[in-house]
GROMACS .gro file of C-alpha atoms in nm:
model
  296
    1MET     CA    1  -2.752   0.777   0.199
    2LYS     CA    2  -2.763   1.014  -0.077
    3SER     CA    3  -2.669   0.886  -0.427
    4TYR     CA    4  -2.442   1.147  -0.553
    5PRO     CA    5  -2.132   1.086  -0.331
    6LEU     CA    6  -2.112   0.739  -0.462
    7MET     CA    7  -2.174   0.861  -0.818
    8ASN     CA    8  -1.889   1.108  -0.779
    9LYS     CA    9  -1.654   0.823  -0.657
   10ILE     CA   10  -1.748   0.615  -0.947
   11SER     CA   11  -1.704   0.885  -1.210
   12LEU     CA   12  -1.371   0.996  -1.052
   13VAL     CA   13  -1.229   0.654  -1.046
   14LEU     CA   14  -1.337   0.546  -1.390
   15LEU     CA   15  -1.241   0.866  -1.551
   16LEU     CA   16  -0.883   0.836  -1.412
   17ALA     CA   17  -0.844   0.465  -1.445
   18VAL     CA   18  -0.650   0.314  -1.711
   19THR     CA   19  -0.835   0.058  -1.940
   20LEU     CA   20  -0.672  -0.130  -2.225
   21ALA     CA   21  -0.952  -0.228  -2.463
   22GLY     CA   22  -0.954  -0.582  -2.593
   23CYS     CA   23  -0.652  -0.682  -2.364
   24SER     CA   24  -0.862  -0.972  -2.222
   25LYS     CA   25  -0.975  -1.282  -2.419
   26GLN     CA   26  -1.313  -1.269  -2.218
   27GLU     CA   27  -1.367  -0.922  -2.375
   28LYS     CA   28  -1.432  -1.097  -2.716
   29THR     CA   29  -1.717  -1.297  -2.572
   30SER     CA   30  -1.864  -1.052  -2.317
   31SER     CA   31  -2.213  -0.906  -2.401
   32ALA     CA   32  -2.283  -0.538  -2.473
   33ILE     CA   33  -2.461  -0.361  -2.192
   34ALA     CA   34  -2.472  -0.013  -2.365
   35SER     CA   35  -2.387   0.157  -2.686
   36VAL     CA   36  -2.257   0.506  -2.718
   37ASN     CA   37  -2.277   0.641  -3.077
   38GLY     CA   38  -2.219   0.284  -3.210
   39THR     CA   39  -1.934   0.195  -2.953
   40ALA     CA   40  -2.029  -0.098  -2.724
   41ILE     CA   41  -1.970  -0.090  -2.353
   42THR     CA   42  -1.945  -0.454  -2.250
   43SER     CA   43  -2.022  -0.656  -1.930
   44THR     CA   44  -1.641  -0.718  -1.910
   45GLN     CA   45  -1.587  -0.355  -1.885
   46PHE     CA   46  -1.839  -0.333  -1.624
   47ASP     CA   47  -1.679  -0.604  -1.419
   48GLN     CA   48  -1.341  -0.423  -1.463
   49ALA     CA   49  -1.494  -0.114  -1.341
   50LEU     CA   50  -1.627  -0.285  -1.025
   51SER     CA   51  -1.287  -0.437  -0.960
   52ARG     CA   52  -1.107  -0.087  -0.992
   53LEU     CA   53  -1.365   0.044  -0.724
   54SER     CA   54  -1.316  -0.260  -0.501
   55LEU     CA   55  -1.685  -0.357  -0.534
   56THR     CA   56  -1.883  -0.674  -0.622
   57PRO     CA   57  -2.213  -0.714  -0.778
   58GLN     CA   58  -2.339  -0.897  -0.470
   59ASN     CA   59  -2.284  -0.584  -0.273
   60LEU     CA   60  -2.445  -0.330  -0.502
   61THR     CA   61  -2.792  -0.210  -0.531
   62PRO     CA   62  -2.960  -0.189  -0.873
   63GLN     CA   63  -2.923   0.205  -0.845
   64ALA     CA   64  -2.542   0.166  -0.765
   65LYS     CA   65  -2.524  -0.068  -1.082
   66ASP     CA   66  -2.699   0.198  -1.285
   67GLN     CA   67  -2.449   0.452  -1.162
   68VAL     CA   68  -2.160   0.258  -1.259
   69VAL     CA   69  -2.299   0.201  -1.611
   70GLN     CA   70  -2.371   0.567  -1.636
   71ALA     CA   71  -2.005   0.649  -1.539
   72LEU     CA   72  -1.886   0.421  -1.822
   73VAL     CA   73  -2.117   0.607  -2.077
   74ASP     CA   74  -1.996   0.937  -1.945
   75GLN     CA   75  -1.641   0.812  -1.993
   76GLN     CA   76  -1.693   0.703  -2.347
   77LEU     CA   77  -1.860   1.024  -2.436
   78LEU     CA   78  -1.555   1.216  -2.313
   79VAL     CA   79  -1.331   0.980  -2.507
   80GLN     CA   80  -1.522   1.052  -2.817
   81ALA     CA   81  -1.529   1.424  -2.773
   82ALA     CA   82  -1.158   1.416  -2.706
   83THR     CA   83  -1.080   1.207  -3.009
   84ALA     CA   84  -1.298   1.460  -3.216
   85GLN     CA   85  -1.084   1.732  -3.108
   86LYS     CA   86  -0.778   1.547  -3.188
   87LEU     CA   87  -0.652   1.562  -2.822
   88ASP     CA   88  -0.515   1.210  -2.858
   89GLN     CA   89  -0.253   1.362  -3.102
   90ASP     CA   90  -0.153   1.623  -2.854
   91PRO     CA   91   0.210   1.545  -2.768
   92ALA     CA   92   0.146   1.583  -2.392
   93VAL     CA   93  -0.148   1.337  -2.411
   94GLN     CA   94   0.044   1.095  -2.615
   95GLN     CA   95   0.319   1.084  -2.345
   96LEU     CA   96   0.052   1.012  -2.078
   97LEU     CA   97  -0.106   0.749  -2.282
   98GLN     CA   98   0.237   0.579  -2.328
   99ALA     CA   99   0.318   0.606  -1.967
  100ALA     CA  100  -0.031   0.433  -1.896
  101HIS     CA  101   0.047   0.171  -2.155
  102ASP     CA  102   0.401   0.088  -2.010
  103GLN     CA  103   0.266   0.074  -1.654
  104VAL     CA  104  -0.033  -0.174  -1.750
  105LEU     CA  105   0.201  -0.373  -1.950
  106SER     CA  106   0.476  -0.415  -1.698
  107GLN     CA  107   0.216  -0.498  -1.432
  108ALA     CA  108   0.063  -0.754  -1.664
  109TYR     CA  109   0.395  -0.921  -1.695
  110LEU     CA  110   0.446  -0.946  -1.338
  111GLN     CA  111   0.106  -1.069  -1.263
  112HIS     CA  112   0.166  -1.354  -1.534
  113ALA     CA  113   0.493  -1.447  -1.381
  114GLY     CA  114   0.323  -1.461  -1.034
  115GLN     CA  115   0.067  -1.700  -1.152
  116ALA     CA  116   0.325  -1.980  -1.152
  117VAL     CA  117   0.388  -1.954  -0.767
  118ALA     CA  118   0.265  -2.248  -0.581
  119LYS     CA  119   0.036  -2.200  -0.290
  120PRO     CA  120   0.199  -2.221   0.051
  121SER     CA  121   0.186  -2.561   0.227
  122GLU     CA  122   0.001  -2.611   0.560
  123ALA     CA  123   0.340  -2.664   0.706
  124ASP     CA  124   0.458  -2.349   0.571
  125ILE     CA  125   0.153  -2.162   0.721
  126SER     CA  126   0.187  -2.314   1.050
  127ALA     CA  127   0.562  -2.235   1.059
  128TYR     CA  128   0.504  -1.873   0.986
  129TYR     CA  129   0.230  -1.854   1.262
  130ASN     CA  130   0.467  -2.019   1.511
  131GLN     CA  131   0.768  -1.805   1.415
  132HIS     CA  132   0.579  -1.466   1.474
  133PRO     CA  133   0.398  -1.495   1.799
  134GLU     CA  134   0.413  -1.113   1.822
  135LEU     CA  135   0.168  -1.111   1.527
  136PHE     CA  136  -0.049  -1.390   1.629
  137SER     CA  137  -0.057  -1.592   1.958
  138GLN     CA  138   0.102  -1.298   2.146
  139ARG     CA  139  -0.053  -1.013   1.937
  140ARG     CA  140  -0.093  -0.673   2.092
  141ILE     CA  141  -0.291  -0.362   2.007
  142TYR     CA  142  -0.094  -0.039   2.117
  143ASN     CA  143  -0.233   0.301   2.208
  144LEU     CA  144   0.054   0.518   2.120
  145GLN     CA  145   0.152   0.874   2.185
  146GLU     CA  146   0.365   1.033   1.913
  147LEU     CA  147   0.616   1.304   1.887
  148ALA     CA  148   0.743   1.407   1.527
  149ILE     CA  149   1.057   1.593   1.588
  150ALA     CA  150   1.220   1.821   1.321
  151ALA     CA  151   1.588   1.823   1.389
  152PRO     CA  152   1.916   1.856   1.182
  153LYS     CA  153   2.133   1.565   1.143
  154ASP     CA  154   2.403   1.698   1.370
  155ARG     CA  155   2.150   1.679   1.674
  156ILE     CA  156   2.010   1.328   1.605
  157ALA     CA  157   2.280   1.144   1.830
  158GLU     CA  158   2.191   1.400   2.113
  159LEU     CA  159   1.825   1.339   2.077
  160ASN     CA  160   1.860   0.957   2.083
  161SER     CA  161   2.079   0.990   2.398
  162ARG     CA  162   1.835   1.219   2.575
  163ILE     CA  163   1.540   0.984   2.478
  164GLU     CA  164   1.728   0.694   2.644
  165THR     CA  165   1.776   0.894   2.966
  166SER     CA  166   1.414   1.037   2.992
  167HIS     CA  167   1.189   0.883   3.234
  168ASP     CA  168   0.859   0.980   3.063
  169LEU     CA  169   0.759   1.177   2.749
  170GLY     CA  170   0.660   1.484   2.952
  171GLU     CA  171   1.011   1.523   3.063
  172PHE     CA  172   1.141   1.489   2.713
  173VAL     CA  173   0.890   1.737   2.583
  174ASN     CA  174   1.003   1.991   2.828
  175TRP     CA  175   1.368   1.949   2.734
  176LEU     CA  176   1.266   1.987   2.367
  177ARG     CA  177   1.104   2.312   2.443
  178SER     CA  178   1.397   2.436   2.645
  179GLN     CA  179   1.627   2.368   2.328
  180ASN     CA  180   1.377   2.526   2.091
  181ILE     CA  181   1.339   2.213   1.887
  182PRO     CA  182   1.023   2.212   1.695
  183PHE     CA  183   0.792   1.896   1.722
  184ARG     CA  184   0.439   1.779   1.655
  185THR     CA  185   0.232   1.560   1.887
  186GLY     CA  186  -0.030   1.303   1.791
  187SER     CA  187  -0.194   0.971   1.908
  188GLU     CA  188  -0.289   0.657   1.727
  189VAL     CA  189  -0.396   0.311   1.801
  190LYS     CA  190  -0.216   0.035   1.593
  191ALA     CA  191  -0.222  -0.347   1.608
  192ALA     CA  192   0.127  -0.526   1.573
  193GLU     CA  193   0.074  -0.602   1.209
  194GLN     CA  194   0.032  -0.229   1.129
  195LEU     CA  195   0.359  -0.142   1.269
  196PRO     CA  196   0.703  -0.132   1.097
  197MET     CA  197   0.803  -0.509   1.096
  198ASN     CA  198   1.166  -0.428   1.226
  199ILE     CA  199   1.032  -0.279   1.560
  200VAL     CA  200   0.755  -0.526   1.644
  201PRO     CA  201   0.978  -0.768   1.817
  202ARG     CA  202   1.109  -0.477   2.044
  203MET     CA  203   0.759  -0.353   2.101
  204GLN     CA  204   0.662  -0.698   2.219
  205THR     CA  205   0.903  -0.659   2.524
  206MET     CA  206   0.801  -0.298   2.607
  207GLN     CA  207   0.576  -0.180   2.878
  208ASN     CA  208   0.335   0.104   2.931
  209GLY     CA  209   0.529   0.442   2.938
  210GLN     CA  210   0.836   0.336   2.757
  211LEU     CA  211   0.977   0.544   2.472
  212LEU     CA  212   1.101   0.434   2.134
  213ALA     CA  213   1.280   0.640   1.882
  214LEU     CA  214   1.251   0.597   1.511
  215PRO     CA  215   1.444   0.784   1.228
  216SER     CA  216   1.228   0.989   1.000
  217ALA     CA  217   1.281   1.193   0.694
  218ASN     CA  218   1.311   1.523   0.887
  219GLY     CA  219   1.447   1.398   1.227
  220ILE     CA  220   1.303   1.150   1.472
  221THR     CA  221   0.971   1.012   1.554
  222VAL     CA  222   0.929   0.918   1.918
  223LEU     CA  223   0.660   0.669   2.033
  224GLN     CA  224   0.538   0.613   2.380
  225ILE     CA  225   0.314   0.318   2.472
  226ALA     CA  226   0.018   0.458   2.656
  227SER     CA  227  -0.167   0.135   2.696
  228ILE     CA  228  -0.147  -0.232   2.565
  229GLN     CA  229  -0.441  -0.472   2.495
  230SER     CA  230  -0.380  -0.838   2.425
  231ALA     CA  231  -0.542  -0.935   2.128
  232PRO     CA  232  -0.415  -1.295   2.019
  233ILE     CA  233  -0.566  -1.476   1.711
  234THR     CA  234  -0.564  -1.840   1.659
  235LEU     CA  235  -0.412  -2.027   1.356
  236ASP     CA  236  -0.753  -2.098   1.217
  237LYS     CA  237  -0.842  -1.725   1.203
  238ALA     CA  238  -0.496  -1.630   1.077
  239HIS     CA  239  -0.476  -1.904   0.813
  240THR     CA  240  -0.614  -1.733   0.517
  241LEU     CA  241  -0.424  -1.409   0.602
  242ILE     CA  242  -0.081  -1.595   0.623
  243GLU     CA  243  -0.160  -1.789   0.293
  244ARG     CA  244  -0.221  -1.469   0.119
  245TYR     CA  245   0.091  -1.310   0.272
  246LEU     CA  246   0.316  -1.596   0.184
  247THR     CA  247   0.179  -1.613  -0.167
  248ALA     CA  248   0.236  -1.240  -0.229
  249ALA     CA  249   0.595  -1.269  -0.066
  250LYS     CA  250   0.667  -1.552  -0.329
  251GLN     CA  251   0.535  -1.332  -0.606
  252ARG     CA  252   0.747  -1.053  -0.487
  253ASP     CA  253   1.045  -1.279  -0.492
  254VAL     CA  254   0.973  -1.401  -0.847
  255ALA     CA  255   0.931  -1.032  -0.960
  256THR     CA  256   1.243  -0.930  -0.801
  257ALA     CA  257   1.443  -1.232  -0.971
  258ASP     CA  258   1.280  -1.154  -1.303
  259ILE     CA  259   1.362  -0.795  -1.294
  260LYS     CA  260   1.747  -0.880  -1.201
  261LYS     CA  261   1.735  -1.141  -1.484
  262LEU     CA  262   1.621  -0.876  -1.719
  263HIS     CA  263   1.865  -0.622  -1.599
  264ASP     CA  264   2.153  -0.856  -1.637
  265ALA     CA  265   2.055  -0.952  -1.990
  266ALA     CA  266   1.994  -0.576  -2.104
  267LYS     CA  267   2.239  -0.325  -2.217
  268ILE     CA  268   2.139  -0.025  -1.998
  269GLU     CA  269   2.315   0.315  -2.027
  270TYR     CA  270   2.246   0.609  -1.790
  271MET     CA  271   2.302   0.954  -1.945
  272GLY     CA  272   2.321   1.320  -1.841
  273GLU     CA  273   2.319   1.383  -1.471
  274PHE     CA  274   2.263   1.003  -1.405
  275SER     CA  275   2.563   0.889  -1.606
  276GLY     CA  276   2.725   0.776  -1.287
  277MET     CA  277   2.463   0.529  -1.200
  278GLY     CA  278   2.531   0.157  -1.221
  279LYS     CA  279   2.312  -0.143  -1.206
  280THR     CA  280   2.174  -0.158  -0.869
  281ALA     CA  281   2.004  -0.449  -0.675
  282GLN     CA  282   1.643  -0.404  -0.568
  283GLY     CA  283   1.655  -0.313  -0.199
  284LYS     CA  284   1.407  -0.397   0.064
  285SER     CA  285   1.273  -0.135   0.297
  286GLU     CA  286   1.316  -0.211   0.666
  287ASN     CA  287   1.025   0.002   0.747
  288ASN     CA  288   0.770  -0.220   0.582
  289THR     CA  289   0.475  -0.353   0.794
  290SER     CA  290   0.428  -0.728   0.823
  291GLY     CA  291   0.239  -0.709   0.481
  292LEU     CA  292  -0.038  -0.906   0.636
  293PRO     CA  293  -0.401  -0.776   0.576
  294GLU     CA  294  -0.570  -0.585   0.863
  295ILE     CA  295  -0.682  -0.839   1.130
  296LYS     CA  296  -1.045  -0.771   1.214
   0.00000   0.00000   0.00000
């Protein structure tokens, strides 16, 4: 493999990534790995860069490590050049820096709050496994045919009714053409955990050829099961995935509770076109997937 695609990826991610210098205690004790006009680049910055790139030192060749360091050097050169031109004083740049600062700080708060979450017990993990056979013991992989239909709201009920009475996708497509209703076709293969969680139990009872209609932003998406492959996984294999999922779910619950608590204690005023807004609860989308990492 040529080196420049990786270099391009590294440079792009690092140049666009947000870094708060000195935000970690480890930064104070990390060693310098380079110096750019007297400004040190540290081993901690190197480790953070790898994390943003989803890389680990063990998986990198010496050449790739050199490329990460070079990208950090390039970034520091650009920072120094921008500062020399006083771009950091430009109002638009200051707004972007403030937005980045606010985002990182809010994420740091939530991460700190999430650290107090206890690991799920073995009983919790086993219970989740047993409660969701469609994701584990009876897990399926679906070969799906898809129709993305653009339709006005006043025809949605008619479309749903037609789908229920259609014997196959071809018949339904012919009807769409006769009605001059635009649509796009496609196909995909998805495992149960990659599907919207609210339809997985229903998919579990469906057979080849059956149709399923889902609401979409522009109309309706129709899925037809072309084929089904049984792909169960054991509790031993699913254990780590479930543990991570349950931990993340608890962390989300803590974050939601914290945000509600902060809302309740704060004086919040909405102005201008948003003056009619009140305090709203944090909703949960029914279109989320299971949240489990991809099972391989």
